[in-house]
Amino acid sequence: MAASTLGSASGPLHLGLYGLCRRRPSPGLWARARRLPVPAGSRRSVAAASGPGASGTDRYCMELLRKRDYEGYLCSLLLPAESRSSAFALRAFNVELAQVKDMVSEKTIGLMRMQFWKKTVDDIYSDNPPHQPVAIELRKAVKRHNLTKRWLMKIIDEREKNLDDKAYRNIQELENYAENTQSSLLYLTLEILGIKDLHADHAASHIGKAQGIVTCLRATPYHGTRRRVFLPMDICMLHGVSQEDFLRKNQDKNVRDVIYDIASQAHLHLKHARSFRKSVPVKAFPAFLQTVVLEDYLKKIQQVDFNIFHPSLQQKNPLLPLSLYIQSWRKRY
């Protein structure tokens, strides 16, 4: 596999996709990390973390997020207190849409669920939401932060198109999907934080695309068990790899080269996002904590030489809550 010149935002490295994975943090940093308090959300129940005045619908959103999007749950816990419940509602809305594809056996049923959420969003902006926990909490978030309806509709529309169960024709198609789902989610999170800034929007666009690409990679083993492959066809064809190679869990070099190329694109988006760091308002940084998760996965996949089926890639990182807390404390993304 050819050596990569990609590296961190601070400069090129010649150690593969993430040469940083071989660097150890300075002892001083780890000493400070050990002195940091454990994030409150990691020690408390969902009910307690939601506060003494939390409603049943608020707790419902938190619990849904904790079970279905644990990383998003942890990131939301580290947002400012006044933004937290709205972020939970927004991410719970995203979970509701994301799980439609896996929960329905027929496309028609999936389309009906998407139509329900389209009407729900319309009703929310007409101040008449249905009696559904996520819808009730989302209405509160919309009223509190004046959220842009267009971004919510983009997420629904893109998820609806994705019900077709087709592989992405090229990397650009995957990036467009990520832009309309993950990036739209970040634009709304910035609105919740009260951020209106062009540089923050640019960073959110690139982070959302990186998130979409990494999610596609992480889900590949799971999709394989269901006889599905969604990786971009143009990159597979470039390396002479068929969908059957992934279904058979082939680990030949050309299969790993496909994963390398796709992972490199995710890394490139992270690098672009960080190039705006000096111009992005510090208040926007909490919206971008997901970069910790993305970087962790990209480091791991390099360490296993881009073997997408390596068991270590399916294991949860027990230090993730601490890593997120440190990143939040350091005010970086």
Short mmCIF file of N, CA, C and O in Angstrom, two decimals, residues 172-235:
data_model
loop_
_atom_site.label_atom_id
_atom_site.label_comp_id
_atom_site.label_asym_id
_atom_site.label_seq_id
_atom_site.Cartn_x
_atom_site.Cartn_y
_atom_site.Cartn_z
N GLN A 172 -18.62 11.05 -4.34
CA GLN A 172 -19.36 12.31 -4.29
C GLN A 172 -20.82 12.08 -3.87
O GLN A 172 -21.39 12.89 -3.15
N GLU A 173 -21.39 10.98 -4.32
CA GLU A 173 -22.77 10.67 -3.93
C GLU A 173 -22.87 10.39 -2.43
O GLU A 173 -23.83 10.81 -1.77
N LEU A 174 -21.88 9.70 -1.90
CA LEU A 174 -21.84 9.47 -0.45
C LEU A 174 -21.67 10.78 0.30
O LEU A 174 -22.30 11.02 1.33
N GLU A 175 -20.82 11.67 -0.22
CA GLU A 175 -20.61 12.97 0.41
C GLU A 175 -21.88 13.82 0.37
O GLU A 175 -22.18 14.54 1.33
N ASN A 176 -22.62 13.75 -0.73
CA ASN A 176 -23.87 14.51 -0.82
C ASN A 176 -24.88 14.01 0.22
O ASN A 176 -25.59 14.81 0.85
N TYR A 177 -24.93 12.69 0.37
CA TYR A 177 -25.82 12.11 1.39
C TYR A 177 -25.40 12.60 2.78
O TYR A 177 -26.25 12.99 3.59
N ALA A 178 -24.11 12.58 3.05
CA ALA A 178 -23.61 13.02 4.35
C ALA A 178 -23.87 14.50 4.58
O ALA A 178 -24.22 14.93 5.69
N GLU A 179 -23.70 15.30 3.54
CA GLU A 179 -23.96 16.74 3.65
C GLU A 179 -25.42 17.01 4.03
O GLU A 179 -25.70 17.84 4.90
N ASN A 180 -26.33 16.29 3.40
CA ASN A 180 -27.76 16.54 3.63
C ASN A 180 -28.29 15.93 4.92
O ASN A 180 -29.38 16.27 5.36
N THR A 181 -27.52 15.02 5.51
CA THR A 181 -27.96 14.41 6.78
C THR A 181 -27.07 14.88 7.93
O THR A 181 -27.52 15.65 8.79
N GLN A 182 -25.83 14.45 7.96
CA GLN A 182 -24.96 14.76 9.09
C GLN A 182 -24.61 16.25 9.17
O GLN A 182 -24.62 16.84 10.26
N SER A 183 -24.31 16.87 8.04
CA SER A 183 -23.97 18.30 8.07
C SER A 183 -25.19 19.13 8.44
O SER A 183 -25.08 20.10 9.21
N SER A 184 -26.37 18.75 7.92
CA SER A 184 -27.59 19.48 8.28
C SER A 184 -27.83 19.40 9.79
O SER A 184 -28.27 20.37 10.42
N LEU A 185 -27.54 18.24 10.36
CA LEU A 185 -27.68 18.06 11.82
C LEU A 185 -26.75 19.02 12.56
O LEU A 185 -27.12 19.60 13.59
N LEU A 186 -25.55 19.20 12.04
CA LEU A 186 -24.58 20.11 12.68
C LEU A 186 -24.99 21.58 12.50
O LEU A 186 -24.79 22.39 13.41
N TYR A 187 -25.55 21.93 11.34
CA TYR A 187 -26.04 23.30 11.15
C TYR A 187 -27.11 23.63 12.20
O TYR A 187 -27.12 24.72 12.77
N LEU A 188 -27.99 22.66 12.45
CA LEU A 188 -29.04 22.85 13.44
C LEU A 188 -28.46 22.93 14.86
O LEU A 188 -28.93 23.71 15.69
N THR A 189 -27.43 22.14 15.12
CA THR A 189 -26.77 22.19 16.43
C THR A 189 -26.13 23.55 16.65
O THR A 189 -26.18 24.10 17.76
N LEU A 190 -25.53 24.10 15.61
CA LEU A 190 -24.96 25.45 15.72
C LEU A 190 -26.05 26.47 16.02
O LEU A 190 -25.84 27.40 16.82
N GLU A 191 -27.22 26.30 15.42
CA GLU A 191 -28.33 27.21 15.71
C GLU A 191 -28.77 27.09 17.17
O GLU A 191 -29.09 28.09 17.81
N ILE A 192 -28.76 25.87 17.68
CA ILE A 192 -29.10 25.65 19.09
C ILE A 192 -28.12 26.38 20.00
O ILE A 192 -28.48 26.91 21.05
N LEU A 193 -26.85 26.41 19.58
CA LEU A 193 -25.82 27.10 20.37
C LEU A 193 -25.80 28.61 20.12
O LEU A 193 -25.01 29.33 20.72
N GLY A 194 -26.67 29.07 19.22
CA GLY A 194 -26.75 30.49 18.93
C GLY A 194 -25.63 30.99 18.04
O GLY A 194 -25.28 32.18 18.07
N ILE A 195 -25.07 30.10 17.23
CA ILE A 195 -23.94 30.45 16.37
C ILE A 195 -24.41 30.70 14.94
O ILE A 195 -25.05 29.85 14.32
N LYS A 196 -24.10 31.88 14.44
CA LYS A 196 -24.33 32.19 13.02
C LYS A 196 -23.01 32.70 12.47
O LYS A 196 -22.66 33.87 12.62
N ASP A 197 -22.27 31.80 11.85
CA ASP A 197 -20.92 32.14 11.42
C ASP A 197 -20.56 31.31 10.19
O ASP A 197 -20.73 30.08 10.19
N LEU A 198 -20.07 31.96 9.16
CA LEU A 198 -19.77 31.28 7.90
C LEU A 198 -18.66 30.26 8.07
O LEU A 198 -18.74 29.15 7.51
N HIS A 199 -17.63 30.58 8.84
CA HIS A 199 -16.53 29.63 9.04
C HIS A 199 -16.99 28.39 9.81
O HIS A 199 -16.57 27.28 9.50
N ALA A 200 -17.86 28.61 10.78
CA ALA A 200 -18.40 27.47 11.52
C ALA A 200 -19.23 26.58 10.60
O ALA A 200 -19.19 25.35 10.69
N ASP A 201 -19.97 27.20 9.68
CA ASP A 201 -20.76 26.43 8.71
C ASP A 201 -19.86 25.61 7.79
O ASP A 201 -20.17 24.45 7.48
N HIS A 202 -18.76 26.20 7.36
CA HIS A 202 -17.81 25.46 6.50
C HIS A 202 -17.23 24.26 7.26
O HIS A 202 -17.13 23.16 6.71
N ALA A 203 -16.85 24.48 8.50
CA ALA A 203 -16.31 23.40 9.30
C ALA A 203 -17.36 22.30 9.49
O ALA A 203 -17.07 21.10 9.37
N ALA A 204 -18.60 22.71 9.76
CA ALA A 204 -19.69 21.75 9.96
C ALA A 204 -19.92 20.92 8.70
O ALA A 204 -20.18 19.71 8.77
N SER A 205 -19.82 21.55 7.55
CA SER A 205 -20.01 20.83 6.28
C SER A 205 -18.98 19.72 6.13
O SER A 205 -19.33 18.57 5.81
N HIS A 206 -17.72 20.03 6.40
CA HIS A 206 -16.65 19.02 6.25
C HIS A 206 -16.74 17.94 7.33
O HIS A 206 -16.53 16.75 7.03
N ILE A 207 -17.06 18.33 8.55
CA ILE A 207 -17.17 17.33 9.63
C ILE A 207 -18.34 16.40 9.35
O ILE A 207 -18.24 15.18 9.55
N GLY A 208 -19.45 16.95 8.86
CA GLY A 208 -20.59 16.11 8.51
C GLY A 208 -20.27 15.10 7.42
O GLY A 208 -20.68 13.94 7.49
N LYS A 209 -19.50 15.54 6.43
CA LYS A 209 -19.10 14.62 5.36
C LYS A 209 -18.17 13.53 5.90
O LYS A 209 -18.30 12.36 5.52
N ALA A 210 -17.24 13.92 6.75
CA ALA A 210 -16.36 12.92 7.37
C ALA A 210 -17.18 11.93 8.19
O ALA A 210 -16.93 10.71 8.15
N GLN A 211 -18.17 12.44 8.92
CA GLN A 211 -19.04 11.59 9.73
C GLN A 211 -19.79 10.58 8.86
O GLN A 211 -19.88 9.39 9.18
N GLY A 212 -20.32 11.05 7.74
CA GLY A 212 -21.06 10.16 6.84
C GLY A 212 -20.18 9.07 6.25
O GLY A 212 -20.60 7.91 6.15
N ILE A 213 -18.96 9.42 5.88
CA ILE A 213 -18.04 8.45 5.30
C ILE A 213 -17.64 7.40 6.34
O ILE A 213 -17.63 6.20 6.08
N VAL A 214 -17.29 7.87 7.54
CA VAL A 214 -16.89 6.95 8.61
C VAL A 214 -18.06 6.04 9.00
O VAL A 214 -17.86 4.84 9.23
N THR A 215 -19.25 6.58 9.06
CA THR A 215 -20.43 5.77 9.38
C THR A 215 -20.62 4.67 8.35
O THR A 215 -20.94 3.52 8.70
N CYS A 216 -20.42 5.00 7.08
CA CYS A 216 -20.53 4.00 6.01
C CYS A 216 -19.49 2.89 6.19
O CYS A 216 -19.80 1.70 6.04
N LEU A 217 -18.28 3.27 6.55
CA LEU A 217 -17.23 2.28 6.78
C LEU A 217 -17.55 1.41 7.99
O LEU A 217 -17.46 0.18 7.93
N ARG A 218 -17.94 2.04 9.08
CA ARG A 218 -18.22 1.29 10.32
C ARG A 218 -19.37 0.31 10.15
O ARG A 218 -19.39 -0.75 10.79
N ALA A 219 -20.32 0.66 9.30
CA ALA A 219 -21.50 -0.19 9.12
C ALA A 219 -21.28 -1.31 8.11
O ALA A 219 -22.14 -2.18 7.98
N THR A 220 -20.15 -1.31 7.43
CA THR A 220 -19.91 -2.30 6.37
C THR A 220 -20.02 -3.75 6.87
O THR A 220 -20.68 -4.58 6.23
N PRO A 221 -19.39 -4.13 7.99
CA PRO A 221 -19.55 -5.52 8.47
C PRO A 221 -21.00 -5.87 8.78
O PRO A 221 -21.46 -6.97 8.46
N TYR A 222 -21.73 -4.93 9.39
CA TYR A 222 -23.14 -5.19 9.70
C TYR A 222 -23.96 -5.36 8.42
O TYR A 222 -24.75 -6.30 8.30
N HIS A 223 -23.75 -4.48 7.47
CA HIS A 223 -24.49 -4.59 6.20
C HIS A 223 -24.15 -5.90 5.48
O HIS A 223 -25.01 -6.50 4.83
N GLY A 224 -22.90 -6.33 5.62
CA GLY A 224 -22.49 -7.58 4.98
C GLY A 224 -23.27 -8.77 5.49
O GLY A 224 -23.59 -9.70 4.73
N THR A 225 -23.63 -8.76 6.78
CA THR A 225 -24.42 -9.88 7.33
C THR A 225 -25.82 -9.90 6.74
O THR A 225 -26.50 -10.92 6.80
N ARG A 226 -26.24 -8.78 6.15
CA ARG A 226 -27.56 -8.70 5.54
C ARG A 226 -27.46 -8.71 4.00
O ARG A 226 -28.39 -8.29 3.33
N ARG A 227 -26.30 -9.13 3.52
CA ARG A 227 -26.05 -9.25 2.08
C ARG A 227 -26.17 -7.90 1.37
O ARG A 227 -26.68 -7.79 0.25
N ARG A 228 -25.66 -6.87 2.00
CA ARG A 228 -25.70 -5.53 1.41
C ARG A 228 -24.32 -4.89 1.46
O ARG A 228 -23.58 -5.07 2.44
N VAL A 229 -24.01 -4.14 0.43
CA VAL A 229 -22.75 -3.38 0.39
C VAL A 229 -23.08 -2.00 -0.15
O VAL A 229 -23.67 -1.88 -1.23
N PHE A 230 -22.70 -0.96 0.58
CA PHE A 230 -23.03 0.41 0.17
C PHE A 230 -21.79 1.25 -0.15
O PHE A 230 -21.92 2.44 -0.43
N LEU A 231 -20.62 0.66 -0.13
CA LEU A 231 -19.39 1.42 -0.41
C LEU A 231 -19.40 1.95 -1.84
O LEU A 231 -19.95 1.30 -2.74
N PRO A 232 -18.80 3.13 -2.08
CA PRO A 232 -18.82 3.74 -3.42
C PRO A 232 -18.30 2.79 -4.50
O PRO A 232 -17.19 2.26 -4.40
N MET A 233 -19.10 2.61 -5.54
CA MET A 233 -18.76 1.65 -6.59
C MET A 233 -17.55 2.10 -7.41
O MET A 233 -16.79 1.25 -7.90
N ASP A 234 -17.37 3.42 -7.58
CA ASP A 234 -16.25 3.87 -8.42
C ASP A 234 -14.91 3.48 -7.81
O ASP A 234 -13.98 3.07 -8.53
N ILE A 235 -14.79 3.56 -6.48
CA ILE A 235 -13.53 3.20 -5.82
C ILE A 235 -13.34 1.68 -5.85
O ILE A 235 -12.22 1.19 -6.03
#
